[in-house]
Short mmCIF file of C-alpha atoms and ligand atoms in Angstrom, two decimals:
data_model
loop_
_atom_site.label_atom_id
_atom_site.label_comp_id
_atom_site.label_asym_id
_atom_site.label_seq_id
_atom_site.Cartn_x
_atom_site.Cartn_y
_atom_site.Cartn_z
CA MET M 1 -50.68 140.07 -208.80
CA SER M 2 -51.18 137.97 -205.63
CA TYR M 3 -54.53 136.21 -205.64
CA ILE M 4 -55.36 133.70 -202.92
CA HIS M 5 -57.30 131.24 -205.13
CA SER M 6 -54.72 131.19 -207.98
CA TYR M 7 -55.60 131.33 -211.67
CA SER M 8 -55.04 127.62 -212.31
CA ASN M 9 -57.17 125.45 -214.61
CA THR M 10 -58.48 123.57 -211.57
CA GLU M 11 -59.61 126.86 -210.05
CA ARG M 12 -61.27 127.94 -213.30
CA GLN M 13 -63.25 124.68 -213.40
CA ARG M 14 -64.10 125.04 -209.71
CA LEU M 15 -65.63 128.48 -210.30
CA VAL M 16 -68.10 126.99 -212.79
CA GLU M 17 -69.04 124.16 -210.42
CA GLN M 18 -69.27 126.57 -207.48
CA ALA M 19 -71.69 128.86 -209.32
CA ASP M 20 -73.95 125.90 -210.18
CA PHE M 21 -73.78 124.61 -206.59
CA LEU M 22 -74.56 127.99 -205.01
CA GLU M 23 -77.25 129.00 -207.52
CA LYS M 24 -80.16 127.74 -205.41
CA TYR M 25 -78.93 129.72 -202.39
CA LEU M 26 -77.88 132.98 -204.06
CA TYR M 27 -80.41 133.57 -206.80
CA PRO M 28 -83.94 133.34 -205.32
CA THR M 29 -83.60 136.92 -204.01
CA ILE M 30 -82.28 138.29 -207.32
CA SER M 31 -84.52 139.62 -210.06
CA PHE M 32 -83.64 141.29 -213.35
CA GLY M 33 -86.10 141.90 -216.16
CA PRO M 34 -86.02 140.03 -219.47
CA GLY M 35 -84.37 142.26 -222.05
CA ASP M 36 -82.21 144.08 -219.49
CA THR M 37 -78.64 145.03 -220.24
CA LEU M 38 -76.46 143.81 -217.36
CA LEU M 39 -72.90 144.38 -216.17
CA GLU M 40 -70.83 141.95 -214.10
CA VAL M 41 -67.61 143.21 -212.52
CA GLY M 42 -65.13 140.44 -211.69
CA CYS M 43 -66.86 137.99 -214.03
CA GLY M 44 -64.04 135.43 -213.76
CA VAL M 45 -64.62 132.59 -216.21
CA GLY M 46 -68.24 133.60 -216.89
CA ALA M 47 -69.83 131.20 -214.40
CA GLN M 48 -72.37 133.72 -213.06
CA ILE M 49 -73.08 134.97 -216.58
CA ARG M 50 -74.31 131.46 -217.43
CA CYS M 51 -76.67 131.49 -214.42
CA MET M 52 -77.96 135.00 -215.22
CA LEU M 53 -78.64 134.10 -218.87
CA ARG M 54 -80.47 130.95 -217.81
CA ARG M 55 -82.65 132.65 -215.21
CA PHE M 56 -83.45 136.14 -216.54
CA LYS M 57 -83.02 136.16 -220.33
CA PRO M 58 -81.32 139.57 -220.39
CA ALA M 59 -80.75 141.21 -223.78
CA MET M 60 -77.06 141.37 -223.06
CA ILE M 61 -74.46 140.83 -220.33
CA THR M 62 -71.16 142.69 -220.29
CA GLY M 63 -68.50 140.97 -218.19
CA VAL M 64 -65.38 142.70 -216.92
CA ASP M 65 -62.39 141.10 -215.19
CA ARG M 66 -58.92 142.45 -214.42
CA GLU M 67 -57.22 139.16 -215.33
CA THR M 68 -56.66 138.39 -219.03
CA SER M 69 -56.55 134.61 -218.57
CA GLN M 70 -59.94 134.63 -216.81
CA VAL M 71 -61.50 136.59 -219.66
CA GLU M 72 -59.96 134.18 -222.18
CA GLN M 73 -61.54 131.27 -220.31
CA ALA M 74 -64.87 133.10 -220.15
CA LEU M 75 -64.68 133.51 -223.95
CA ALA M 76 -64.05 129.77 -224.26
CA ASN M 77 -66.95 128.96 -221.89
CA LEU M 78 -69.46 131.20 -223.72
CA PRO M 79 -68.55 130.91 -227.44
CA ASP M 80 -72.08 131.08 -228.87
CA GLU M 81 -73.17 133.93 -226.61
CA VAL M 82 -70.10 135.96 -227.52
CA GLN M 83 -70.57 135.26 -231.22
CA THR M 84 -74.22 136.35 -231.19
CA GLY M 85 -73.37 139.47 -229.16
CA THR M 86 -75.42 138.40 -226.11
CA VAL M 87 -72.22 138.51 -224.07
CA GLU M 88 -69.36 141.00 -224.32
CA LEU M 89 -66.18 140.64 -222.28
CA TYR M 90 -63.59 143.24 -221.33
CA ILE M 91 -60.31 143.29 -219.44
CA ALA M 92 -60.61 146.14 -216.95
CA THR M 93 -60.60 146.85 -213.24
CA GLY M 94 -63.85 147.64 -211.50
CA ASP M 95 -62.78 151.13 -210.45
CA LEU M 96 -62.15 152.25 -214.06
CA LEU M 97 -64.90 150.87 -216.27
CA PRO M 98 -64.62 151.52 -220.03
CA PHE M 99 -68.30 152.48 -220.40
CA ASN M 100 -70.30 155.68 -220.71
CA ASP M 101 -72.45 157.05 -217.89
CA ASN M 102 -76.00 155.62 -217.66
CA THR M 103 -75.31 152.56 -219.85
CA PHE M 104 -76.71 149.50 -218.00
CA ASP M 105 -80.14 148.51 -216.62
CA GLY M 106 -78.53 146.41 -213.90
CA ALA M 107 -75.21 145.30 -212.44
CA TYR M 108 -73.95 142.57 -210.15
CA ILE M 109 -70.81 141.44 -208.37
CA PHE M 110 -70.25 138.07 -206.72
CA PHE M 111 -67.20 137.16 -204.65
CA VAL M 112 -64.84 139.91 -205.77
CA PHE M 113 -64.67 142.48 -202.96
CA GLU M 114 -63.01 139.99 -200.59
CA HIS M 115 -59.88 140.54 -202.74
CA LEU M 116 -59.93 144.37 -202.60
CA SER M 117 -58.85 146.83 -199.95
CA ASP M 118 -61.82 149.12 -200.62
CA PRO M 119 -65.04 148.34 -202.51
CA VAL M 120 -66.29 151.95 -202.54
CA PRO M 121 -64.48 153.15 -205.73
CA VAL M 122 -65.92 150.15 -207.61
CA ILE M 123 -69.45 150.77 -206.34
CA ARG M 124 -69.18 154.46 -207.28
CA GLU M 125 -68.08 153.42 -210.77
CA ILE M 126 -70.98 150.99 -211.03
CA LYS M 127 -73.32 153.78 -210.00
CA ARG M 128 -71.89 155.97 -212.75
CA VAL M 129 -72.53 153.40 -215.51
CA LEU M 130 -75.99 152.33 -214.25
CA LYS M 131 -79.06 154.04 -215.67
CA PRO M 132 -81.18 155.92 -213.11
CA GLY M 133 -83.31 153.33 -211.30
CA GLY M 134 -80.79 150.60 -212.17
CA LYS M 135 -80.33 147.77 -209.68
CA PHE M 136 -77.05 146.58 -208.24
CA TYR M 137 -76.86 143.16 -206.52
CA CYS M 138 -73.74 142.17 -204.66
CA THR M 139 -73.09 138.88 -202.85
CA GLU M 140 -69.94 138.61 -200.76
CA VAL M 141 -68.26 136.44 -198.17
CA VAL M 142 -68.39 136.53 -194.38
CA ASN M 143 -65.69 134.03 -193.56
CA GLN M 144 -66.05 134.42 -189.80
CA ALA M 145 -69.52 132.87 -190.19
CA LEU M 146 -68.12 129.40 -190.87
CA TYR M 147 -69.33 126.87 -188.28
CA VAL M 148 -68.43 123.18 -188.37
CA TYR M 149 -69.76 120.48 -186.02
CA PRO M 150 -68.32 118.24 -184.65
CA ARG M 151 -65.31 120.41 -183.93
CA SER M 152 -62.74 120.01 -186.69
CA PRO M 153 -59.42 121.50 -185.58
CA ALA M 154 -57.58 121.09 -188.91
CA ILE M 155 -60.40 122.87 -190.78
CA ASN M 156 -60.53 125.63 -188.16
CA ASP M 157 -56.76 126.19 -188.14
CA TYR M 158 -56.59 126.07 -191.92
CA TRP M 159 -59.44 128.59 -192.20
CA ALA M 160 -57.70 130.95 -189.77
CA ALA M 161 -54.55 130.82 -191.94
CA PHE M 162 -56.62 131.35 -195.11
CA ASN M 163 -58.25 134.45 -193.67
CA ARG M 164 -54.95 135.78 -192.37
CA LEU M 165 -53.48 135.52 -195.86
CA GLN M 166 -56.55 137.14 -197.44
CA SER M 167 -56.02 140.12 -195.12
CA GLU M 168 -52.25 140.19 -195.73
CA LEU M 169 -52.92 140.35 -199.48
CA GLY M 170 -54.96 143.50 -198.87
CA GLY M 171 -58.42 141.89 -198.98
CA ASN M 172 -61.13 141.50 -196.36
CA PRO M 173 -62.46 138.01 -195.57
CA ASP M 174 -65.57 139.49 -193.92
CA ILE M 175 -66.33 142.11 -196.57
CA GLY M 176 -69.95 140.94 -196.81
CA LEU M 177 -70.63 142.69 -193.50
CA HIS M 178 -69.31 145.97 -194.96
CA LEU M 179 -71.53 146.06 -198.04
CA ALA M 180 -74.21 148.33 -196.62
CA SER M 181 -71.68 150.84 -195.30
CA ALA M 182 -69.86 150.76 -198.64
CA CYS M 183 -73.12 151.47 -200.52
CA VAL M 184 -73.84 154.36 -198.14
CA ASP M 185 -70.37 155.78 -198.91
CA ALA M 186 -70.95 155.33 -202.64
CA GLU M 187 -74.34 157.09 -202.32
CA MET M 188 -76.41 154.17 -203.56
CA THR M 189 -79.89 153.65 -202.08
CA ILE M 190 -80.11 150.34 -200.21
CA ARG M 191 -83.25 148.27 -200.81
CA SER M 192 -82.26 145.11 -198.92
CA PHE M 193 -79.28 143.68 -197.07
CA ILE M 194 -79.67 140.03 -196.13
CA PRO M 195 -77.72 137.02 -194.92
CA VAL M 196 -77.62 134.13 -197.36
CA PRO M 197 -77.31 130.93 -195.30
CA VAL M 198 -75.69 127.93 -196.98
CA MET M 199 -76.23 125.14 -194.48
CA MET M 200 -76.11 121.38 -194.05
CA ASP M 201 -77.70 119.68 -191.06
CA LYS M 202 -80.20 116.83 -190.48
CA ARG M 203 -82.69 118.43 -192.84
CA MET M 204 -80.40 117.35 -195.66
CA THR M 205 -81.24 113.66 -195.64
CA ASP M 206 -79.87 112.51 -198.98
CA SER M 207 -76.37 111.11 -198.41
CA GLY M 208 -75.28 111.96 -201.98
CA GLU M 209 -76.38 115.57 -201.50
CA ARG M 210 -74.51 115.78 -198.18
CA LYS M 211 -71.34 114.41 -199.77
CA HIS M 212 -71.60 116.82 -202.70
CA PHE M 213 -72.27 119.78 -200.36
CA LEU M 214 -69.19 119.01 -198.28
CA HIS M 215 -67.05 118.24 -201.32
CA MET M 216 -67.85 121.67 -202.79
CA TRP M 217 -66.87 123.34 -199.52
CA GLU M 218 -63.70 121.27 -199.20
CA ARG M 219 -62.64 122.45 -202.66
CA CYS M 220 -63.60 126.04 -201.87
CA LEU M 221 -61.47 126.08 -198.73
CA LEU M 222 -58.55 124.24 -200.33
CA SER M 223 -58.53 126.64 -203.30
CA GLY M 224 -56.18 128.70 -201.13
CA ALA M 225 -53.91 125.77 -200.17
CA SER M 226 -51.15 126.31 -202.74
CA SER M 227 -50.86 130.03 -201.85
CA LEU M 228 -50.66 129.12 -198.15
CA LEU M 229 -48.13 126.33 -198.72
CA GLU M 230 -45.93 128.61 -200.89
CA ARG M 231 -45.72 131.08 -198.02
CA GLY M 232 -45.19 128.43 -195.33
CA MET M 233 -48.42 129.50 -193.61
CA ILE M 234 -49.65 125.91 -193.28
CA ALA M 235 -47.77 122.63 -192.81
CA PRO M 236 -47.30 120.38 -195.86
CA ASP M 237 -49.73 117.79 -194.46
CA THR M 238 -52.47 120.30 -193.55
CA PRO M 239 -54.51 119.95 -196.79
CA GLU M 240 -54.65 116.17 -196.26
CA LYS M 241 -55.79 116.63 -192.65
CA VAL M 242 -58.48 119.06 -193.82
CA SER M 243 -59.67 116.51 -196.41
CA ASP M 244 -59.72 113.76 -193.74
CA GLU M 245 -61.96 115.92 -191.55
CA PHE M 246 -64.31 116.64 -194.44
CA GLU M 247 -64.50 112.88 -195.07
CA LYS M 248 -65.44 112.31 -191.39
CA LEU M 249 -68.12 115.02 -191.60
CA SER M 250 -69.61 113.41 -194.69
CA VAL M 251 -70.23 110.05 -192.98
CA ASN M 252 -71.42 111.50 -189.66
CA PRO M 253 -75.22 112.04 -189.55
CA GLU M 254 -74.76 114.55 -186.70
CA SER M 255 -72.59 116.89 -188.81
CA ILE M 256 -73.51 120.52 -189.23
CA PHE M 257 -71.82 122.83 -191.72
CA GLN M 258 -72.95 126.44 -191.79
CA TYR M 259 -71.81 129.44 -193.82
CA ASP M 260 -73.52 132.81 -194.26
CA ALA M 261 -72.76 135.02 -197.22
CA ARG M 262 -74.30 138.53 -197.42
CA GLN M 263 -76.27 140.00 -200.27
CA ILE M 264 -77.19 143.60 -200.92
CA LEU M 265 -79.59 145.17 -203.38
CA ALA M 266 -78.95 148.85 -203.96
CA VAL M 267 -80.28 151.20 -206.64
CA LYS M 268 -79.11 154.35 -208.35
CA GLU M 269 -81.78 156.94 -207.75
C1 SAM I 301 -63.52 134.42 -206.91
S1 SAM I 301 -63.54 135.03 -208.55
C2 SAM I 301 -65.28 135.19 -208.79
C3 SAM I 301 -65.66 135.20 -210.25
C4 SAM I 301 -67.18 135.31 -210.51
N1 SAM I 301 -67.73 136.52 -209.97
C5 SAM I 301 -67.90 134.12 -209.96
O1 SAM I 301 -68.61 134.24 -208.96
O2 SAM I 301 -67.74 133.04 -210.54
C6 SAM I 301 -63.01 136.72 -208.38
C7 SAM I 301 -62.70 137.38 -209.72
O3 SAM I 301 -62.61 138.80 -209.51
C8 SAM I 301 -61.56 139.29 -210.32
N2 SAM I 301 -61.17 140.58 -209.75
C9 SAM I 301 -60.60 140.81 -208.54
N3 SAM I 301 -60.44 142.12 -208.34
C10 SAM I 301 -60.92 142.75 -209.43
C11 SAM I 301 -61.05 144.13 -209.81
N4 SAM I 301 -60.63 145.11 -209.02
N5 SAM I 301 -61.62 144.42 -211.01
C12 SAM I 301 -62.05 143.42 -211.83
N6 SAM I 301 -61.94 142.11 -211.52
C13 SAM I 301 -61.40 141.77 -210.34
C14 SAM I 301 -60.52 138.20 -210.28
O4 SAM I 301 -59.59 138.30 -211.36
C15 SAM I 301 -61.38 136.95 -210.35
O5 SAM I 301 -61.59 136.54 -211.67
#
């Protein structure tokens, strides 16, 4: 199966670091009750499960991913939780969940729909397995929202190629903007639909924090580099040029780096 980020060990490690990095941006608007039973579709290596356990003390989280090797890594990342039964992991696709109707108190999906041609069958399936009143949070990408100052042509050209490939693989690099329409189609009731800005400008004064911020984004962007190189969609020296521009941004106090994800909260009524 073609997957822009690859299922390499580096990518698996990056997912854990990315979840920790983005936690302060993505989670303040999320709320589940202690003791809830939760479902994550596209749980990857279990990075968001770790955040959810830390923040909300749910009774149990069930993670589902279509890729066996991701689920194996999630098992390795959460050995105690799996052993005690706090976490259960399944290999399945989001549009065919191996659970009964009305099973979960809540569900969430982060950064999965960008890889799918249509999120609606998955949201319908989530609605089926949620209990009445159950909440569904979904946070997804809006890649056209990337803004970099000063102008960085290698980053911009690379990003255009990345998004072209995401579309060619049948995904949607701006799927975040479609979440509300998808929830309408899946007959979920929308409670909120908000941009989630992840931004660096002069308000971020600590140079270590600025470097870390940009390093995380550099790795996020370059997670598609091997797929793009394999297909000849970028030149062999493009990743190095992208890294050079990130380095320049990190030492320039005038730099601005802006990205907006989108987050929806919908409920099953
Ligand atoms: C970018 S990773 C995000 C993982 C996790 N949600 C996180 O934020 O760390 C996307 C994951 O979604 C999985 N995935 C993609 N399409 C899927 C589908 N239709 N059903 C289940 N999992 C899917 C991929 O295998 C991958 O592990």
